[in-house]
Coordinates of C-alpha atoms and ligand atoms in Angstrom, one line a residue:
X1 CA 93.9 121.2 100.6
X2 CA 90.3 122.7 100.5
X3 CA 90.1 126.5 101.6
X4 CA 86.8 126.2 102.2
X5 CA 86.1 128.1 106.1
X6 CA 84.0 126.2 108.2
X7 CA 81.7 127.4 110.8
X8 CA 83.7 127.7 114.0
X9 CA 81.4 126.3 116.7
X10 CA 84.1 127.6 119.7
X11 CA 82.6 131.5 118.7
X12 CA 85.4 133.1 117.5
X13 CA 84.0 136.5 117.5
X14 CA 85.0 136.2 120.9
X15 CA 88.2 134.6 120.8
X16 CA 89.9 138.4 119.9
X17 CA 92.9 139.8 122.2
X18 CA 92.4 143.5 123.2
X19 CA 96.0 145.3 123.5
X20 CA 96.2 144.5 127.0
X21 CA 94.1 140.3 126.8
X22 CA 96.2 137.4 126.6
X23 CA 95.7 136.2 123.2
X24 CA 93.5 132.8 122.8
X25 CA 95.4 129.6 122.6
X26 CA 93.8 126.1 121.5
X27 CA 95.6 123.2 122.8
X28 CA 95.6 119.3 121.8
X29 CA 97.0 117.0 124.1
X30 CA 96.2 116.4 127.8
X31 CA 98.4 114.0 129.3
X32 CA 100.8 115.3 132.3
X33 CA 102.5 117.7 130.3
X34 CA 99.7 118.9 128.3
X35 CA 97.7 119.7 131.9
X36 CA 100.4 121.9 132.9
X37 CA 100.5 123.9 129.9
X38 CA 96.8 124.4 130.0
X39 CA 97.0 125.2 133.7
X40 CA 99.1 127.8 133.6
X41 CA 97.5 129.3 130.6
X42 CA 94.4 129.3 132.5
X43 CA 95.8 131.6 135.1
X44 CA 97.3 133.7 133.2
X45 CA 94.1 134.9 131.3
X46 CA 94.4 133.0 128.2
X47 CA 90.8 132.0 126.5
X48 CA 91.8 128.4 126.2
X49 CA 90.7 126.1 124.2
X50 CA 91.3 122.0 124.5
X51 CA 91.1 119.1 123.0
X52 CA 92.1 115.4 123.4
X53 CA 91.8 112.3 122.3
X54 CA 90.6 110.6 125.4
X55 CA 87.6 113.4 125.7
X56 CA 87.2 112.6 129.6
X57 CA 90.7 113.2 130.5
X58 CA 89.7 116.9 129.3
X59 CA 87.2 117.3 132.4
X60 CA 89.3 119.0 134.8
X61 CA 91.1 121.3 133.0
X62 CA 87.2 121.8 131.3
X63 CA 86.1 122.4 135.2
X64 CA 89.0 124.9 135.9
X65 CA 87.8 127.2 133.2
X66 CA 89.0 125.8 129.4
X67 CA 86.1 125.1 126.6
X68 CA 86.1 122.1 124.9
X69 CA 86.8 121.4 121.7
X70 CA 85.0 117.9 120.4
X71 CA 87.5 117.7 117.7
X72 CA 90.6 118.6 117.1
X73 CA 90.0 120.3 114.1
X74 CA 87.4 122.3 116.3
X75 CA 90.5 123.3 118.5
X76 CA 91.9 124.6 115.6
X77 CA 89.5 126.7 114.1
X78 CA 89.2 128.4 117.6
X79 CA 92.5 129.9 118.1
X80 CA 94.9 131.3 115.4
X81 CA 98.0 129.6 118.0
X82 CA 97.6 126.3 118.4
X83 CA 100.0 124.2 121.1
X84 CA 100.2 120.8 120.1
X85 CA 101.5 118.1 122.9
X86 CA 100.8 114.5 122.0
X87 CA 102.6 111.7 122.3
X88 CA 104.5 111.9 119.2
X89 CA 104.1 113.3 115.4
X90 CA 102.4 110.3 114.4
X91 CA 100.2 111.5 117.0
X92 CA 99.7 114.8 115.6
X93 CA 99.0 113.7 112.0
X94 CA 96.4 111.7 113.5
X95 CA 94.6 113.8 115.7
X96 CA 95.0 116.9 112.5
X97 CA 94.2 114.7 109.8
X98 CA 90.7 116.4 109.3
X99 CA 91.8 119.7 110.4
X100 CA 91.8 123.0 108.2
X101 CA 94.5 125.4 108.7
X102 CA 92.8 129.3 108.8
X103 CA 94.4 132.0 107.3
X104 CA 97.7 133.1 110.4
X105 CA 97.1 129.2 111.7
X106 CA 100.2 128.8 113.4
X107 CA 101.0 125.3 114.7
X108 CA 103.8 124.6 117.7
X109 CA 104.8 121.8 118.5
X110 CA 106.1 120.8 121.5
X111 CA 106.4 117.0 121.4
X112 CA 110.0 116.0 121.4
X113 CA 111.6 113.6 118.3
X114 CA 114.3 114.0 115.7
X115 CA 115.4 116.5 113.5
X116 CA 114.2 114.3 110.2
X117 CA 111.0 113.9 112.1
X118 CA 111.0 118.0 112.5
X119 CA 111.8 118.7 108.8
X120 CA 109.4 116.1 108.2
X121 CA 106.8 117.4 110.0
X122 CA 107.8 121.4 109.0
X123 CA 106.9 120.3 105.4
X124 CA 103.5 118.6 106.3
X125 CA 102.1 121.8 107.8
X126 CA 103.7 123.9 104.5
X127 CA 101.5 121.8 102.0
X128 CA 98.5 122.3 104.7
X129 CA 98.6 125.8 105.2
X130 CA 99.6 125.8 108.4
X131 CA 102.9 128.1 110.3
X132 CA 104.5 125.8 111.8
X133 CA 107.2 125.7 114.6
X134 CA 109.1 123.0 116.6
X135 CA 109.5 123.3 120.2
X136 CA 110.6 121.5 123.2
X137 CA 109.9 121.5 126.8
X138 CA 113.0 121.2 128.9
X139 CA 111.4 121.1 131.9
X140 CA 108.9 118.6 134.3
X141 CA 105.5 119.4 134.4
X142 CA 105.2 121.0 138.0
X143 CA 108.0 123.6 136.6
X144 CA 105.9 124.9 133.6
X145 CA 105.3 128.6 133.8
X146 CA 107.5 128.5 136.7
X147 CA 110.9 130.7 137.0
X148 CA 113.9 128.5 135.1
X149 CA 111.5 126.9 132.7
X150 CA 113.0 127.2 129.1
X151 CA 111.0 126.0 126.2
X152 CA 113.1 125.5 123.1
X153 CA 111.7 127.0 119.6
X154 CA 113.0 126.8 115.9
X155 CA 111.4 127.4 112.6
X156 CA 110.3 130.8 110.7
X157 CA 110.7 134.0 113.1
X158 CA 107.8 135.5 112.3
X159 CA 105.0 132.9 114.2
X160 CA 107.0 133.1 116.8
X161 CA 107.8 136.6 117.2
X162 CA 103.9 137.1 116.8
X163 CA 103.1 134.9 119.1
X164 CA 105.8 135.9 121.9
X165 CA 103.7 137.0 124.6
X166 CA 101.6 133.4 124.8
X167 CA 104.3 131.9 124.8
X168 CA 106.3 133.6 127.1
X169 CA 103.1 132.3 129.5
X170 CA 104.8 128.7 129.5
X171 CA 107.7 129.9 130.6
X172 CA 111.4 131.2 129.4
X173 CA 111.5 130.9 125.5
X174 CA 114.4 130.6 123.3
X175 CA 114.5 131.1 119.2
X176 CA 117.7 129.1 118.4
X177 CA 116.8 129.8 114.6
X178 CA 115.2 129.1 111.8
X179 CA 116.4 125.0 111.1
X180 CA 113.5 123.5 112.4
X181 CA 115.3 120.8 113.6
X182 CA 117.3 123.1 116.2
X183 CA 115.1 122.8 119.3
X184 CA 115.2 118.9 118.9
X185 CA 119.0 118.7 118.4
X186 CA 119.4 121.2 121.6
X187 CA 116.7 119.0 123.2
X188 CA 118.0 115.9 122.4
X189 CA 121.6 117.1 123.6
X190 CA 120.8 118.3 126.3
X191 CA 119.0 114.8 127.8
X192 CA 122.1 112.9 126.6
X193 CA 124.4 114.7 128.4
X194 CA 121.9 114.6 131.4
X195 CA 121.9 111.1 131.5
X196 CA 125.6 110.9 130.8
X197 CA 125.8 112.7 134.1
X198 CA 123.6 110.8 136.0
X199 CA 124.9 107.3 134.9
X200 CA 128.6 108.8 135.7
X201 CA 127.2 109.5 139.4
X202 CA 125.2 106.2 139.6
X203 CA 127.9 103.7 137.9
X204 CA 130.8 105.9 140.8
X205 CA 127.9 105.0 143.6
X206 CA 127.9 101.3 142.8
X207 CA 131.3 101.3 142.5
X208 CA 131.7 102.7 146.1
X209 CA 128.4 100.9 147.0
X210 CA 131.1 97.2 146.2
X211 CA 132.8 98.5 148.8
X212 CA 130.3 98.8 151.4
X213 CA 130.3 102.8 151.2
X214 CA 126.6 104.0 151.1
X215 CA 125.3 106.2 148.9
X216 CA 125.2 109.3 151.3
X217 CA 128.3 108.8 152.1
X218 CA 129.8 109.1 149.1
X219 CA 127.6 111.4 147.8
X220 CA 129.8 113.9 150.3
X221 CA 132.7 113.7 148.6
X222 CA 131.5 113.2 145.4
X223 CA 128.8 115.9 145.1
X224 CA 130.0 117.8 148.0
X225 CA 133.0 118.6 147.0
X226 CA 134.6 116.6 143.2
X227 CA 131.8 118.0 141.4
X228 CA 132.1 121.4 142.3
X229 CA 135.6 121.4 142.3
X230 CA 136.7 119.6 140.0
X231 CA 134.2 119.0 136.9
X232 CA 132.5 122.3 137.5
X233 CA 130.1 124.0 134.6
X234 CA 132.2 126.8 134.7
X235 CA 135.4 125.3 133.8
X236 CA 133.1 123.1 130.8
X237 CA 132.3 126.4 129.4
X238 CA 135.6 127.7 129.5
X239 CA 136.9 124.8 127.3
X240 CA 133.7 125.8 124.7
X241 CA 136.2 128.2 122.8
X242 CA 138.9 125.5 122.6
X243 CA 136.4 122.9 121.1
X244 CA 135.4 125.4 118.3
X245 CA 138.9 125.8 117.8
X246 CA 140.2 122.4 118.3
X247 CA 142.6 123.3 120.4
X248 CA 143.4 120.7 123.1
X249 CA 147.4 121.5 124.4
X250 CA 148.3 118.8 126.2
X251 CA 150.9 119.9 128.7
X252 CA 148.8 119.6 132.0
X253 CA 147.8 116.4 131.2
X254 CA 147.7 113.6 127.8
X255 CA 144.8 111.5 126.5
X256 CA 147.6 108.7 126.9
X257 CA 147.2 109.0 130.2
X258 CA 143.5 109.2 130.6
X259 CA 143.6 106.1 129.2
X260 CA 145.6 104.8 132.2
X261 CA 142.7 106.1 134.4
X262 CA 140.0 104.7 132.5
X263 CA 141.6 101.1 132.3
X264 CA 141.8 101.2 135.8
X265 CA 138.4 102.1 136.2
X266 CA 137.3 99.4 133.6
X267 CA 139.6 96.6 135.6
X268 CA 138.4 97.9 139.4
X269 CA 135.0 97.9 138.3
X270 CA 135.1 93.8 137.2
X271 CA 136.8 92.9 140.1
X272 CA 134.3 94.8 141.9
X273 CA 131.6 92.7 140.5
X274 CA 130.1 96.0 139.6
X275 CA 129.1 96.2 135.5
X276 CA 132.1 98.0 133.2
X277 CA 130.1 98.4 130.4
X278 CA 129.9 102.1 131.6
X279 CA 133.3 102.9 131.8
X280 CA 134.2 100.7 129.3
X281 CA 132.6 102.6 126.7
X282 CA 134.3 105.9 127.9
X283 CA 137.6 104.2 127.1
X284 CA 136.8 103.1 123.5
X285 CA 135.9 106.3 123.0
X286 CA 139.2 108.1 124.3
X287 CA 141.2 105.2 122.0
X288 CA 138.9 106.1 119.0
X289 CA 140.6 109.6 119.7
X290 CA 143.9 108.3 120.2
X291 CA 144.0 106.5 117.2
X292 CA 142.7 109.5 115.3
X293 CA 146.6 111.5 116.5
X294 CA 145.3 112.9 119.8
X295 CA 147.6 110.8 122.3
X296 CA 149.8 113.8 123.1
X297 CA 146.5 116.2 123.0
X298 CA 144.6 116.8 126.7
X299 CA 141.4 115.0 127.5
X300 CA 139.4 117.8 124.7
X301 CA 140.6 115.6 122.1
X302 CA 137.4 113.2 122.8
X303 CA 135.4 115.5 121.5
X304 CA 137.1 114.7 117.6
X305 CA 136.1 111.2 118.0
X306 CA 132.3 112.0 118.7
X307 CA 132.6 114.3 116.1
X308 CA 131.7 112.0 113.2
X309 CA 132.9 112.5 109.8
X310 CA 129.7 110.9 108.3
X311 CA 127.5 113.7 110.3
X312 CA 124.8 114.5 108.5
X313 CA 125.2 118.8 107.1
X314 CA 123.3 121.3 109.1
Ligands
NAP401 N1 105.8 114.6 131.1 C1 107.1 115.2 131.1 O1 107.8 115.2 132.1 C2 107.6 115.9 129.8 C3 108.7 116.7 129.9 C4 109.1 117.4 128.8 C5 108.5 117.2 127.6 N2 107.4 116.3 127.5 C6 106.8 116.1 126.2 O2 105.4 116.4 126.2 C7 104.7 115.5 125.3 C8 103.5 115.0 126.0 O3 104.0 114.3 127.2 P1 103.0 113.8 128.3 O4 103.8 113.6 129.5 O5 101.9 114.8 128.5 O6 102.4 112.4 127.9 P2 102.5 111.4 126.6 O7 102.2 110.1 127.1 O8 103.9 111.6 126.0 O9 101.4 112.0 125.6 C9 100.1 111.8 126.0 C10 99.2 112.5 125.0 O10 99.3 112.0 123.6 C11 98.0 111.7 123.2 N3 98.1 110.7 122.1 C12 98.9 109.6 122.0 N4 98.8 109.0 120.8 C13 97.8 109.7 120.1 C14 97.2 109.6 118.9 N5 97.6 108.6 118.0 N6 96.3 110.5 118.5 C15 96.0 111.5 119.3 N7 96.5 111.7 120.6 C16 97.4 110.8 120.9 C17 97.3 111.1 124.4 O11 96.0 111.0 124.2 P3 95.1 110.0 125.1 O12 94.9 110.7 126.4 O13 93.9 109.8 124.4 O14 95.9 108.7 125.3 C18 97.7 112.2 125.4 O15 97.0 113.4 125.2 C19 105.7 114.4 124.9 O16 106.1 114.6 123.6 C20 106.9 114.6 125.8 O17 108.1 114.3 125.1 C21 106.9 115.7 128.6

């Protein structure tokens, strides 16, 4: 790594927050999520910076107030934070491959990936000189900056606490600690068990659809009133304690008997005609907990069987 400064051609004389200016911010990456971010950076003040790889696609945001940067390395000489928000870390070794960190250069980034590919990345920016924290965007575009958006951060304290107020411009943020692989374990997480969700509703619809039930009609009963009755968030988080304690008393109700319901699930779904694959699944994973003692324990006891000895340690 060369410490030698280069001449910042984005005037960083100017680029210094007064107590009461939002800090400058250089940003790399302007596909739909990167827009956003630079949007709402824009109105709140920031001196922005951008950069990407496709240099027209930086026109607009160029137009609505942000200087350019012709290189990324350019972008990062003119702002001690830099947001990075490319399509992937490959993508951000190759657009900083010529880039100098300056002394405070503190790198976040919010491209999502995997927690070898953010311990990976955490020791890159060590041996360039570079802070460096992994983050995660939990929300669409149009919701950046927006009340309920939540971007996820891990890695060193200190960046971030320094750093707090920019980033509290892009919305709600969250330090879940100092693993830099936490935001894209919470991240990843999180979109499983939204997908989980949504395929549960979807694979139920077709299953009513084989029955000549629309959509909206089921979605009554099934959003109007199961769902918030019956599989509610509230009554998930009670059970969080039990799962830390792997407690699942089954008296109300045995994973023997789950097992009943999903094997009729499985069967009416493939004389439906509609794909068990879905539900299928759900059984072998309830009989991977059975067969690991849990017949006798409630429903909970799923949670052993995804709970995989081989896991790699924290
Ligand atoms: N969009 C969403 O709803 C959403 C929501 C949450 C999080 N995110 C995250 O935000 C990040 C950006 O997403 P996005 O929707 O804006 O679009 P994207 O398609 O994931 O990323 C596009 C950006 O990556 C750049 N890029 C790709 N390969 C590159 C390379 N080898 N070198 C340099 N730049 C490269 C593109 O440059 P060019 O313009 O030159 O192609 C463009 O700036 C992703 O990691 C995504 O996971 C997106």
């Amino acid at each position: 790594m060369t410490t030698t400064q280069r001449p910042n051609p984005i005037s960083p004389a100017s680029t210094s927050p007064t107590p009461t200016s939002p800090a400058p911010v250089s940003l790399l990456g302007l596909g739909p999520m990167g827009v956003a971010l630079a949007d709402v950076l824009l109105e709140r003040g920031h001196r922005l910076t951008v950069w990407n790889r496709t240099r027209a696609k930086a026109d607009a945001v160029v137009a609505r107030g942000a200087h350019r940067a012709e290189t990324a390395a350019d972008a990062v000489a003119a702002a001690p934070l830099v947001l990075v928000c490319l399509k992937d870390y490959d993508a951000m070794y190759d657009a900083l491959a010529d880039a100098e960190a300056a002394p405070g250069s503190v790198i976040v980034n919010l491209n999502s990936g995997t927690p070898q590919e953010a311990r990976d990345a955490t020791a890159w920016a060590a041996e360039r000189g570079y802070a460096y924290l992994d983050g995660v965007i939990m929300v669409p575009p149009f919701l950046v900056g927006k009340e309920g958006a939540v971007l996820l951060y891990s890695g060193p304290r200190a960046p971030y606490d320094e750093h707090l107020p920019a980033l509290r411009s892009l919305g709600d943020p969250r330090h879940l600690g100092t693993d830099p692989a936490l935001a894209v374990i919470y991240n990843t997480a999180l979109l499983g068990m939204m997908y989980a969700t949504m395929n549960g509703w979807l694979h139920a619809t077709a299953l009513a659809d084989s029955a000549g039930v629309s959509a909206a009609d089921f979605a009554d009963l099934a959003l109007g009133w199961f769902m918030p009755t019956v599989v509610t968030p509230a009554s998930m988080h009670e059970s969080a304690p039990a799962l830390d304690r792997a407690d699942y008393p089954g008296d109300l109700g045995t994973l023997e008997m789950n097992l009943t319901a999903l094997d009729h699930i499985v069967r009416t779904s493939e004389q439906q005609g509609v794909p068990a694959d879905h539900p299928r699944q759900l059984q072998a994973t309830a009989q991977a907990a059975v067969t690991l003692g849990h017949g006798q324990s409630n429903y909970l006891a799923v949670y052993e069987a995804f709970k995989s000895p081989s896991r790699p340690a924290a």
